[in-house]
Amino acid sequence: MPKVRVHNVTVSLDGFMAGPNQRLDAPFGDGVGWGDELHAWFVGAMEDLAAGKGGTDVEYFARGDRNIGATIMGRNMFGPQRGAWEDESWQGWWGDNPPYHHDVFVHTHHPRPTLEMAGGTTFHFTDESPDQVLGRAFAAADGKDVRIGGGAATIRQYLSAGLIDELHLAVAPMLIGRGERLLDDLGAGIDGYRVSELVGSSTVTHAVLVRR
Amino acid sequence: MPKVRVHNVTVSLDGFMAGPNQRLDAPFGDGVGWGDELHAWFVGAMEDLAAGKGGTDVEYFARGDRNIGATIMGRNMFGPQRGAWEDESWQGWWGDNPPYHHDVFVHTHHPRPTLEMAGGTTFHFTDESPDQVLGRAFAAADGKDVRIGGGAATIRQYLSAGLIDELHLAVAPMLIGRGERLLDDLGAGIDGYRVSELVGSSTVTHAVLVRR
Ligand SMILES: NC(=O)c1ccc[n+]([C@@H]2O[C@H](COP(=O)([O-])OP(=O)(O)OC[C@H]3O[C@@H](n4cnc5c(N)ncnc54)[C@H](OP(=O)(O)O)[C@@H]3O)[C@@H](O)[C@H]2O)c1
Ligand SMILES: NC(=O)c1ccc[n+]([C@@H]2O[C@H](COP(=O)([O-])OP(=O)(O)OC[C@H]3O[C@@H](n4cnc5c(N)ncnc54)[C@H](OP(=O)(O)O)[C@@H]3O)[C@@H](O)[C@H]2O)c1
């Protein structure tokens, strides 16, 4: 059975994936810069992987891309705009050839036309429910697994509904204090999960949640 | 200068020190038993220390007792009663000879007479502010450090006010989902702290917060 997986989500020690006031010049919100303390391990793992090096961070990092046939994300992860789109020139944070190379479903209350990018990435914008979107994503993945990319609000919806099979997160040695907390407000959904791995590397602690 | 320290506070991966509905037969609230997943590392470290064994958990555990001259705790950590004391027969969770052997200040809106126990532990009950209680605790500690024992509400007050110098916590591989979260609602207080250590053992991840 294909799975629903989440990988390489980085949270601060106090549990936040992003600070408040996310915007174009601060995609992770106040107090969190790309590549700084929160994502240093991630950038390091990307570089080590490219250089052919191994290690705990590289192993967890590389798991995330294996056997993924489609991605689901929230609209705030796709871009900094909120509310109705002023125009449709924004094509995501990832340039002309995004690193997905498969169908990507973007949850939004403001659907817009499908966007075909170079390299096989196609962004679909949808106001359907997680259940419905997951059905389309499994069809697009054609037997492979579906990855939920983020952000916090989107992962929380899928966790609350018990739709996620495996969630890998990295706890980074920093405090954010306020913003988007990952493991929060999950209701009874959280009771369906347990921690199957907790492994410290020299930079972060990796944890994996699976179903009980 | 003597310090204000917190040690061996265990939180679940989602940040809780205790579940909801703490009571006599469930001191850590719903879903958390003494010695189970949350505190397994703590019990193991106590046993290893007694047996003369070492290791990461034992090292962090043993730091907590070094150079402490007085302890401060919240009333919910002292016992399961809430509101006015029905009678004063409750003398804490720790038996006739509590493992403190120094003055212990218990924050409560319902002060009661001082309680002198065997082995040098004296419980003082006080409705003074954290600042005032800390003054008394430093005087009692006579040059040694003061330890804040818990629970979450009490540690949060001292953290918010920037009164803590060093906080060691252990993140355990379990989820609690609801209850008393440690690093929450700290306002600007949290911005005064950074993570100075993040070290995985085979059972938990140890983290230390210090002032920026
Ligand atoms: N730390 C990490 O590893 C990591 C990883 C990924 C992302 N991030 C960060 O996380 C942040 C984004 O996370 P977030 O929690 O703010 O938001 P998000 O989950 O990316 O997006 C939430 C938005 O998506 C739309 N949406 C979600 N579910 C929907 C549904 N069922 N139906 C219709 N629309 C729905 C809504 O937007 P509308 O109502 O406006 O359409 C909602 O406000 C960014 O700062 C990103 O950089 C961090
Ligand atoms: N996981 C761990 O390592 C660990 C460690 C220690 C404790 N715990 C657990 O934590 C739980 C207790 O934590 P908690 O957060 O519920 O409570 P707590 O901090 O122990 O006690 C809070 C109570 O103390 C009194 N209080 C606190 N500050 C005060 C002030 N400034 N003035 C007057 N009274 C004040 C109030 O009681 P009144 O108004 O009723 O007087 C308040 O409700 C227990 O379940 C305990 O087992 C866990």
Short mmCIF file of C-alpha atoms and ligand atoms in Angstrom, two decimals:
data_model
loop_
_atom_site.label_atom_id
_atom_site.label_comp_id
_atom_site.label_asym_id
_atom_site.label_seq_id
_atom_site.Cartn_x
_atom_site.Cartn_y
_atom_site.Cartn_z
CA MET A 1 0.00 0.00 0.00
CA PRO A 2 1.40 3.43 -0.89
CA LYS A 3 1.95 5.68 2.13
CA VAL A 4 1.47 9.28 3.16
CA ARG A 5 4.82 10.59 4.40
CA VAL A 6 6.29 13.77 5.83
CA HIS A 7 10.06 14.33 5.93
CA ASN A 8 12.65 16.87 6.96
CA VAL A 9 10.26 19.14 8.79
CA THR A 10 12.42 21.21 11.11
CA VAL A 11 11.05 22.52 14.38
CA SER A 12 12.69 24.63 17.06
CA LEU A 13 13.14 23.09 20.53
CA ASP A 14 9.90 24.86 21.48
CA GLY A 15 8.10 23.23 18.56
CA PHE A 16 7.71 25.93 15.92
CA MET A 17 8.19 25.44 12.15
CA ALA A 18 8.09 29.17 11.44
CA GLY A 19 7.80 32.45 13.29
CA PRO A 20 4.99 34.98 12.89
CA ASN A 21 4.59 37.47 9.99
CA GLN A 22 5.78 35.28 7.11
CA ARG A 23 6.44 37.49 4.07
CA LEU A 24 8.46 37.79 0.86
CA ASP A 25 11.68 38.87 2.58
CA ALA A 26 11.13 36.54 5.58
CA PRO A 27 9.57 33.29 4.28
CA PHE A 28 9.94 31.63 7.69
CA GLY A 29 8.60 34.66 9.57
CA ASP A 30 10.18 36.93 12.16
CA GLY A 31 13.45 35.77 13.65
CA VAL A 32 14.11 32.85 11.27
CA GLY A 33 16.32 33.23 8.19
CA TRP A 34 16.74 30.52 5.53
CA GLY A 35 19.93 28.56 6.26
CA ASP A 36 20.36 29.95 9.77
CA GLU A 37 20.10 27.91 13.01
CA LEU A 38 16.75 26.31 12.12
CA HIS A 39 17.79 24.87 8.76
CA ALA A 40 21.58 24.69 9.13
CA TRP A 41 21.41 20.89 9.43
CA PHE A 42 19.29 20.73 6.25
CA VAL A 43 21.67 22.85 4.18
CA GLY A 44 24.59 20.83 5.57
CA ALA A 45 22.91 17.54 4.67
CA MET A 46 22.16 18.77 1.13
CA GLU A 47 25.80 19.73 0.67
CA ASP A 48 27.14 16.51 2.19
CA LEU A 49 24.83 14.43 0.01
CA ALA A 50 25.99 16.30 -3.12
CA ALA A 51 29.61 15.73 -2.04
CA GLY A 52 28.96 12.00 -1.59
CA LYS A 53 29.39 12.12 2.20
CA GLY A 54 27.28 10.14 4.67
CA GLY A 55 26.16 10.53 8.28
CA THR A 56 22.97 10.62 10.33
CA ASP A 57 21.66 13.90 8.91
CA VAL A 58 22.30 12.78 5.32
CA GLU A 59 20.53 9.46 5.90
CA TYR A 60 17.39 11.11 7.26
CA PHE A 61 17.51 13.84 4.64
CA ALA A 62 17.82 11.40 1.74
CA ARG A 63 14.92 9.22 2.92
CA GLY A 64 12.61 12.11 2.09
CA ASP A 65 13.00 11.85 -1.68
CA ARG A 66 12.77 8.09 -1.99
CA ASN A 67 9.71 6.63 -3.74
CA ILE A 68 7.65 9.86 -3.71
CA GLY A 69 5.21 10.22 -6.63
CA ALA A 70 3.27 13.37 -5.67
CA THR A 71 3.44 16.21 -3.12
CA ILE A 72 0.76 18.10 -1.18
CA MET A 73 1.39 21.51 0.40
CA GLY A 74 -0.44 24.48 1.89
CA ARG A 75 -0.76 27.77 0.12
CA ASN A 76 1.50 29.57 2.64
CA MET A 77 4.34 27.22 1.79
CA PHE A 78 3.81 27.90 -1.93
CA GLY A 79 4.23 31.65 -1.50
CA PRO A 80 4.03 34.76 0.67
CA GLN A 81 0.69 36.08 -0.66
CA ARG A 82 -2.41 35.84 1.49
CA GLY A 83 -6.07 36.22 0.43
CA ALA A 84 -7.11 36.54 -3.25
CA TRP A 85 -4.17 36.43 -5.71
CA GLU A 86 -3.43 39.96 -6.96
CA ASP A 87 -2.12 38.39 -10.15
CA GLU A 88 -0.86 34.95 -11.06
CA SER A 89 2.76 35.81 -11.78
CA TRP A 90 4.01 34.06 -8.60
CA GLN A 91 5.17 30.54 -9.49
CA GLY A 92 6.48 29.32 -6.13
CA TRP A 93 9.80 29.79 -4.29
CA TRP A 94 11.66 27.26 -6.41
CA GLY A 95 12.44 28.94 -9.78
CA ASP A 96 11.66 27.68 -13.32
CA ASN A 97 12.55 24.06 -12.63
CA PRO A 98 11.24 23.18 -9.16
CA PRO A 99 12.84 20.20 -7.41
CA TYR A 100 9.60 18.16 -7.31
CA HIS A 101 9.39 16.72 -10.87
CA HIS A 102 5.88 15.39 -10.23
CA ASP A 103 2.35 16.65 -9.48
CA VAL A 104 2.09 19.06 -6.54
CA PHE A 105 -1.32 19.82 -5.00
CA VAL A 106 -1.62 23.21 -3.27
CA HIS A 107 -4.45 23.62 -0.74
CA THR A 108 -6.04 27.06 -1.03
CA HIS A 109 -9.41 28.75 -0.72
CA HIS A 110 -8.38 30.72 -3.84
CA PRO A 111 -7.91 28.18 -6.65
CA ARG A 112 -6.16 29.33 -9.85
CA PRO A 113 -5.26 27.58 -13.12
CA THR A 114 -2.88 24.63 -13.13
CA LEU A 115 0.75 25.64 -13.59
CA GLU A 116 3.06 23.41 -15.64
CA MET A 117 6.73 24.03 -14.93
CA ALA A 118 9.90 22.71 -16.53
CA GLY A 119 11.22 19.35 -15.33
CA GLY A 120 7.85 17.69 -14.85
CA THR A 121 6.51 19.67 -11.87
CA THR A 122 2.83 20.62 -12.20
CA PHE A 123 1.16 22.73 -9.50
CA HIS A 124 -2.57 22.08 -9.02
CA PHE A 125 -4.51 24.54 -6.83
CA THR A 126 -7.48 23.11 -5.01
CA ASP A 127 -10.07 23.95 -2.37
CA GLU A 128 -11.08 20.31 -1.92
CA SER A 129 -10.80 18.50 1.44
CA PRO A 130 -7.61 16.66 2.51
CA ASP A 131 -9.37 13.34 1.79
CA GLN A 132 -10.22 14.34 -1.76
CA VAL A 133 -6.84 15.86 -2.45
CA LEU A 134 -5.15 12.74 -1.13
CA GLY A 135 -7.22 10.64 -3.55
CA ARG A 136 -6.02 12.74 -6.50
CA ALA A 137 -2.44 12.68 -5.22
CA PHE A 138 -2.41 8.87 -4.90
CA ALA A 139 -3.75 8.60 -8.46
CA ALA A 140 -1.03 10.97 -9.71
CA ALA A 141 1.65 9.10 -7.74
CA ASP A 142 0.80 5.92 -9.62
CA GLY A 143 1.75 3.44 -6.92
CA LYS A 144 4.44 5.53 -5.24
CA ASP A 145 4.01 7.33 -1.89
CA VAL A 146 2.58 10.82 -1.38
CA ARG A 147 4.57 13.40 0.54
CA ILE A 148 3.01 16.22 2.56
CA GLY A 149 5.52 19.06 2.19
CA GLY A 150 4.16 21.53 4.78
CA GLY A 151 3.56 23.98 6.28
CA ALA A 152 2.43 23.46 9.83
CA ALA A 153 -1.28 24.13 9.23
CA THR A 154 -1.44 21.59 6.41
CA ILE A 155 0.50 18.86 8.24
CA ARG A 156 -1.70 19.41 11.34
CA GLN A 157 -4.87 18.84 9.26
CA TYR A 158 -3.58 15.53 7.90
CA LEU A 159 -2.32 14.41 11.33
CA SER A 160 -5.61 15.31 13.06
CA ALA A 161 -7.45 13.24 10.48
CA GLY A 162 -5.04 10.32 10.99
CA LEU A 163 -4.07 10.42 7.31
CA ILE A 164 -0.27 10.43 7.79
CA ASP A 165 1.62 7.13 7.98
CA GLU A 166 5.09 8.43 8.82
CA LEU A 167 6.34 11.85 9.94
CA HIS A 168 10.03 12.67 10.27
CA LEU A 169 10.96 15.84 12.07
CA ALA A 170 14.27 17.38 13.10
CA VAL A 171 14.42 19.32 16.37
CA ALA A 172 16.93 22.17 16.04
CA PRO A 173 18.86 23.80 18.91
CA MET A 174 17.03 27.13 18.80
CA LEU A 175 13.97 28.80 20.28
CA ILE A 176 11.40 30.66 18.14
CA GLY A 177 8.88 31.50 20.87
CA ARG A 178 5.78 32.14 18.73
CA GLY A 179 4.40 31.34 15.28
CA GLU A 180 3.38 28.08 13.65
CA ARG A 181 3.66 25.15 16.04
CA LEU A 182 3.63 21.69 14.46
CA LEU A 183 2.42 19.32 17.22
CA ASP A 184 -0.44 21.42 18.56
CA ASP A 185 -4.23 21.40 18.50
CA LEU A 186 -4.35 17.89 17.08
CA GLY A 187 -7.28 16.76 19.20
CA ALA A 188 -7.69 13.01 19.49
CA GLY A 189 -5.73 12.65 16.22
CA ILE A 190 -2.42 12.71 18.11
CA ASP A 191 -3.44 9.68 20.21
CA GLY A 192 -3.15 7.53 17.08
CA TYR A 193 0.60 8.15 16.88
CA ARG A 194 3.74 7.12 18.74
CA VAL A 195 7.42 8.04 18.49
CA SER A 196 9.32 5.21 16.77
CA GLU A 197 12.75 6.87 16.50
CA LEU A 198 14.59 9.56 18.48
CA VAL A 199 18.19 9.94 17.33
CA GLY A 200 20.59 12.78 18.08
CA SER A 201 23.13 13.84 15.46
CA SER A 202 25.81 16.46 16.06
CA THR A 203 23.45 19.20 14.82
CA VAL A 204 19.80 18.24 15.57
CA THR A 205 17.63 15.45 16.96
CA HIS A 206 15.68 13.36 14.48
CA ALA A 207 12.30 11.96 15.49
CA VAL A 208 9.85 9.78 13.60
CA LEU A 209 6.13 9.46 14.34
CA VAL A 210 4.23 6.40 13.14
CA ARG A 211 0.80 4.98 13.84
CA ARG A 212 0.31 3.18 17.15
CA MET B 1 27.25 34.68 41.95
CA PRO B 2 24.87 31.87 42.92
CA LYS B 3 22.57 30.76 40.11
CA VAL B 4 18.97 29.78 39.56
CA ARG B 5 18.91 26.34 37.92
CA VAL B 6 16.39 23.83 36.62
CA HIS B 7 17.38 20.22 35.97
CA ASN B 8 15.95 16.92 34.79
CA VAL B 9 12.66 18.32 33.63
CA THR B 10 11.27 15.76 31.22
CA VAL B 11 9.01 16.78 28.38
CA SER B 12 7.31 14.71 25.70
CA LEU B 13 8.29 15.31 22.07
CA ASP B 14 5.27 17.61 21.85
CA GLY B 15 6.50 19.60 24.84
CA PHE B 16 4.34 18.53 27.78
CA MET B 17 5.59 17.90 31.35
CA ALA B 18 2.30 16.36 32.45
CA GLY B 19 -1.09 15.43 31.02
CA PRO B 20 -4.44 16.86 32.16
CA ASN B 21 -6.36 15.87 35.32
CA GLN B 22 -3.44 15.41 37.74
CA ARG B 23 -4.66 13.57 40.83
CA LEU B 24 -3.60 11.30 43.68
CA ASP B 25 -3.57 8.11 41.59
CA ALA B 26 -2.18 9.90 38.49
CA PRO B 27 0.35 12.53 39.67
CA PHE B 28 1.43 13.26 36.09
CA GLY B 29 -2.13 13.39 34.77
CA ASP B 30 -3.97 11.29 32.22
CA GLY B 31 -1.87 8.97 30.12
CA VAL B 32 1.42 9.36 32.03
CA GLY B 33 2.46 6.89 34.73
CA TRP B 34 5.53 7.35 36.98
CA GLY B 35 8.45 5.40 35.53
CA ASP B 36 6.79 4.80 32.16
CA GLU B 37 7.98 6.21 28.82
CA LEU B 38 8.24 9.82 30.06
CA HIS B 39 10.49 9.12 33.04
CA ALA B 40 12.10 5.83 32.01
CA TRP B 41 15.41 7.60 31.35
CA PHE B 42 15.24 9.25 34.79
CA VAL B 43 14.63 5.99 36.64
CA GLY B 44 17.38 4.35 34.58
CA ALA B 45 19.83 7.15 35.40
CA MET B 46 19.03 6.93 39.12
CA GLU B 47 19.66 3.19 39.08
CA ASP B 48 22.85 3.51 37.01
CA LEU B 49 24.19 6.22 39.31
CA ALA B 50 23.47 4.07 42.38
CA ALA B 51 25.25 1.17 40.66
CA GLY B 52 28.28 3.35 39.93
CA LYS B 53 27.70 3.31 36.16
CA GLY B 54 28.25 6.32 33.87
CA GLY B 55 26.85 7.55 30.57
CA THR B 56 25.18 10.61 29.10
CA ASP B 57 21.93 10.27 31.07
CA VAL B 58 23.78 9.76 34.36
CA GLU B 59 25.97 12.81 33.73
CA TYR B 60 22.99 15.11 33.10
CA PHE B 61 21.01 13.57 35.95
CA ALA B 62 23.83 14.01 38.48
CA ARG B 63 24.43 17.66 37.57
CA GLY B 64 21.03 18.44 39.07
CA ASP B 65 22.05 17.78 42.67
CA ARG B 66 25.40 19.55 42.63
CA ASN B 67 25.78 22.73 44.69
CA ILE B 68 22.04 23.23 45.35
CA GLY B 69 21.21 24.97 48.65
CA ALA B 70 17.44 25.50 48.35
CA THR B 71 14.52 24.43 46.14
CA ILE B 72 11.43 26.26 44.88
CA MET B 73 8.35 24.44 43.59
CA GLY B 74 4.71 24.99 42.74
CA ARG B 75 1.88 23.70 44.86
CA ASN B 76 0.76 21.19 42.21
CA MET B 77 4.15 19.51 42.36
CA PHE B 78 3.93 19.32 46.15
CA GLY B 79 0.66 17.41 46.04
CA PRO B 80 -2.58 16.53 44.28
CA GLN B 81 -4.88 18.85 46.28
CA ARG B 82 -6.28 21.97 44.65
CA GLY B 83 -7.90 25.01 46.31
CA ALA B 84 -8.00 25.43 50.13
CA TRP B 85 -6.33 22.54 52.06
CA GLU B 86 -9.00 20.27 53.52
CA ASP B 87 -6.55 19.41 56.27
CA GLU B 88 -2.80 19.63 56.59
CA SER B 89 -2.00 15.93 56.81
CA TRP B 90 -0.45 15.86 53.30
CA GLN B 91 3.33 16.18 53.62
CA GLY B 92 4.39 15.86 49.97
CA TRP B 93 5.02 12.88 47.69
CA TRP B 94 8.40 12.02 49.17
CA GLY B 95 7.75 10.27 52.52
CA ASP B 96 9.14 11.13 55.99
CA ASN B 97 12.65 11.92 54.81
CA PRO B 98 12.35 13.84 51.52
CA PRO B 99 15.39 13.83 49.23
CA TYR B 100 15.91 17.61 49.45
CA HIS B 101 17.72 18.03 52.81
CA HIS B 102 17.41 21.83 52.62
CA ASP B 103 14.73 24.56 52.61
CA VAL B 104 11.97 24.09 50.02
CA PHE B 105 9.67 27.00 49.16
CA VAL B 106 6.22 26.03 47.86
CA HIS B 107 4.30 28.67 45.88
CA THR B 108 0.60 28.65 46.79
CA HIS B 109 -2.31 31.02 47.21
CA HIS B 110 -3.16 28.93 50.32
CA PRO B 111 -0.23 29.28 52.74
CA ARG B 112 -0.03 26.87 55.71
CA PRO B 113 2.42 26.45 58.59
CA THR B 114 6.03 25.54 57.90
CA LEU B 115 6.65 21.80 57.85
CA GLU B 116 9.92 20.43 59.25
CA MET B 117 10.72 16.94 58.02
CA ALA B 118 13.44 14.45 58.93
CA GLY B 119 16.80 14.79 57.19
CA GLY B 120 16.87 18.58 57.08
CA THR B 121 14.06 19.28 54.59
CA THR B 122 11.78 22.17 55.62
CA PHE B 123 8.76 23.07 53.47
CA HIS B 124 7.78 26.77 53.54
CA PHE B 125 4.43 27.71 51.98
CA THR B 126 4.24 31.18 50.53
CA ASP B 127 2.02 33.45 48.45
CA GLU B 128 4.84 35.91 47.78
CA SER B 129 6.03 36.80 44.26
CA PRO B 130 8.78 34.80 42.50
CA ASP B 131 11.19 37.70 43.12
CA GLN B 132 10.53 37.68 46.86
CA VAL B 133 10.63 33.90 47.15
CA LEU B 134 13.90 33.84 45.24
CA GLY B 135 15.37 36.33 47.74
CA ARG B 136 14.43 34.04 50.63
CA ALA B 137 15.71 30.98 48.79
CA PHE B 138 19.10 32.59 48.07
CA ALA B 139 19.39 33.54 51.77
CA ALA B 140 18.55 29.97 52.79
CA ALA B 141 20.98 28.53 50.21
CA ASP B 142 23.82 30.44 51.86
CA GLY B 143 25.99 30.91 48.79
CA LYS B 144 24.90 27.80 46.92
CA ASP B 145 22.56 27.77 43.90
CA VAL B 146 18.76 27.64 44.00
CA ARG B 147 16.91 24.98 42.07
CA ILE B 148 13.41 25.42 40.65
CA GLY B 149 11.93 21.93 40.88
CA GLY B 150 8.72 22.39 38.82
CA GLY B 151 6.01 22.06 37.69
CA ALA B 152 5.46 23.67 34.34
CA ALA B 153 3.47 26.68 35.63
CA THR B 154 6.17 27.58 38.15
CA ILE B 155 9.10 27.19 35.74
CA ARG B 156 7.22 29.28 33.15
CA GLN B 157 6.80 32.14 35.64
CA TYR B 158 10.52 32.22 36.42
CA LEU B 159 11.48 31.91 32.72
CA SER B 160 9.07 34.70 31.66
CA ALA B 161 10.62 36.94 34.28
CA GLY B 162 14.13 36.08 33.08
CA LEU B 163 15.04 34.74 36.53
CA ILE B 164 16.46 31.37 35.43
CA ASP B 165 20.18 31.06 34.59
CA GLU B 166 20.23 27.48 33.33
CA LEU B 167 17.47 25.04 32.38
CA HIS B 168 18.16 21.39 31.53
CA LEU B 169 15.38 19.41 29.95
CA ALA B 170 15.13 15.91 28.55
CA VAL B 171 12.91 15.31 25.53
CA ALA B 172 11.39 11.81 25.74
CA PRO B 173 10.22 9.69 22.79
CA MET B 174 6.51 9.92 23.56
CA LEU B 175 3.53 12.14 22.78
CA ILE B 176 1.19 13.46 25.49
CA GLY B 177 -1.04 15.67 23.33
CA ARG B 178 -2.50 17.96 26.00
CA GLY B 179 -1.76 19.17 29.53
CA GLU B 180 1.04 21.30 30.96
CA ARG B 181 3.40 22.53 28.25
CA LEU B 182 6.77 23.84 29.43
CA LEU B 183 7.98 26.21 26.68
CA ASP B 184 4.72 28.07 26.06
CA ASP B 185 3.22 31.48 26.74
CA LEU B 186 6.59 32.90 27.79
CA GLY B 187 6.08 36.27 26.07
CA ALA B 188 9.25 38.22 25.46
CA GLY B 189 10.90 36.26 28.30
CA ILE B 190 11.86 33.45 25.92
CA ASP B 191 13.83 35.86 23.70
CA GLY B 192 16.40 36.16 26.48
CA TYR B 193 17.37 32.49 26.13
CA ARG B 194 19.24 30.30 23.67
CA VAL B 195 19.92 26.56 23.40
CA SER B 196 23.51 25.86 24.48
CA GLU B 197 23.44 22.05 24.36
CA LEU B 198 21.42 19.47 22.38
CA VAL B 199 22.72 15.95 22.95
CA GLY B 200 21.01 12.68 22.13
CA SER B 201 21.48 9.66 24.40
CA SER B 202 20.10 6.20 23.64
CA THR B 203 16.88 7.06 25.54
CA VAL B 204 16.18 10.82 25.31
CA THR B 205 17.59 14.09 24.00
CA HIS B 206 19.09 16.46 26.54
CA ALA B 207 18.84 20.21 25.95
CA VAL B 208 20.14 23.14 27.99
CA LEU B 209 18.81 26.70 27.84
CA VAL B 210 21.02 29.57 29.01
CA ARG B 211 20.80 33.35 28.75
CA ARG B 212 21.68 34.86 25.37
N1 LIG C 1 10.41 24.37 9.26
C1 LIG C 1 10.19 23.67 8.16
O1 LIG C 1 10.79 22.61 7.94
C2 LIG C 1 9.18 24.15 7.16
C3 LIG C 1 8.75 23.31 6.12
C4 LIG C 1 7.78 23.79 5.27
C5 LIG C 1 7.27 25.07 5.43
N2 LIG C 1 7.72 25.84 6.44
C6 LIG C 1 7.19 27.18 6.66
O2 LIG C 1 5.86 27.04 7.12
C7 LIG C 1 5.16 28.21 6.77
C8 LIG C 1 3.83 27.86 6.12
O3 LIG C 1 3.08 27.14 7.04
P1 LIG C 1 1.64 27.58 7.51
O4 LIG C 1 1.30 26.69 8.63
O5 LIG C 1 1.64 29.07 7.73
O6 LIG C 1 0.70 27.33 6.24
P2 LIG C 1 0.48 26.21 5.13
O7 LIG C 1 0.07 24.93 5.75
O8 LIG C 1 1.60 26.18 4.14
O9 LIG C 1 -0.76 26.89 4.39
C9 LIG C 1 -1.97 27.16 5.08
C10 LIG C 1 -2.93 27.80 4.09
O10 LIG C 1 -3.25 26.86 3.06
C11 LIG C 1 -4.63 26.97 2.72
N3 LIG C 1 -5.29 25.74 3.12
C12 LIG C 1 -4.83 24.78 3.99
N4 LIG C 1 -5.72 23.79 4.12
C13 LIG C 1 -6.77 24.10 3.32
C14 LIG C 1 -8.01 23.45 3.01
N5 LIG C 1 -8.32 22.26 3.57
N6 LIG C 1 -8.86 24.06 2.14
C15 LIG C 1 -8.52 25.23 1.56
N7 LIG C 1 -7.35 25.91 1.82
C16 LIG C 1 -6.51 25.34 2.69
C17 LIG C 1 -5.16 28.17 3.50
O11 LIG C 1 -4.85 29.34 2.72
P3 LIG C 1 -5.93 30.31 2.02
O12 LIG C 1 -7.22 30.22 2.83
O13 LIG C 1 -5.28 31.68 2.10
O14 LIG C 1 -6.07 29.83 0.62
C18 LIG C 1 -4.25 28.17 4.72
O15 LIG C 1 -4.16 29.42 5.36
C19 LIG C 1 6.07 29.01 5.87
O16 LIG C 1 6.69 30.01 6.70
C20 LIG C 1 7.07 28.01 5.42
O17 LIG C 1 8.28 28.64 5.10
C21 LIG C 1 8.65 25.40 7.31
N1 LIG C 2 7.92 16.03 33.69
C1 LIG C 2 8.66 16.42 34.75
O1 LIG C 2 9.90 16.28 34.76
C2 LIG C 2 7.99 17.01 35.94
C3 LIG C 2 8.74 17.66 36.94
C4 LIG C 2 8.05 18.24 38.01
C5 LIG C 2 6.67 18.18 38.06
N2 LIG C 2 5.97 17.55 37.08
C6 LIG C 2 4.52 17.50 37.06
O2 LIG C 2 4.04 18.80 36.83
C7 LIG C 2 2.75 18.89 37.40
C8 LIG C 2 2.65 20.18 38.23
O3 LIG C 2 2.85 21.24 37.37
P1 LIG C 2 1.80 22.43 37.20
O4 LIG C 2 2.29 23.22 36.05
O5 LIG C 2 0.44 21.82 37.14
O6 LIG C 2 1.85 23.22 38.56
P2 LIG C 2 2.96 23.79 39.59
O7 LIG C 2 3.86 24.76 38.90
O8 LIG C 2 3.60 22.69 40.35
O9 LIG C 2 1.98 24.53 40.59
C9 LIG C 2 1.15 25.58 40.13
C10 LIG C 2 0.35 26.07 41.32
O10 LIG C 2 1.24 26.65 42.29
C11 LIG C 2 0.63 27.81 42.87
N3 LIG C 2 1.41 28.98 42.44
C12 LIG C 2 2.32 29.04 41.43
N4 LIG C 2 2.85 30.28 41.36
C13 LIG C 2 2.28 31.02 42.34
C14 LIG C 2 2.42 32.37 42.77
N5 LIG C 2 3.27 33.22 42.15
N6 LIG C 2 1.68 32.78 43.83
C15 LIG C 2 0.83 31.91 44.47
N7 LIG C 2 0.66 30.62 44.11
C16 LIG C 2 1.37 30.18 43.04
C17 LIG C 2 -0.78 27.86 42.32
O11 LIG C 2 -1.58 27.02 43.15
P3 LIG C 2 -2.79 27.52 44.10
O12 LIG C 2 -3.33 28.79 43.53
O13 LIG C 2 -3.74 26.36 44.07
O14 LIG C 2 -2.16 27.70 45.44
C18 LIG C 2 -0.62 27.18 40.96
O15 LIG C 2 -1.82 26.63 40.45
C19 LIG C 2 2.53 17.66 38.22
O16 LIG C 2 1.76 16.77 37.40
C20 LIG C 2 3.92 17.12 38.39
O17 LIG C 2 3.88 15.73 38.58
C21 LIG C 2 6.60 16.99 36.01
#
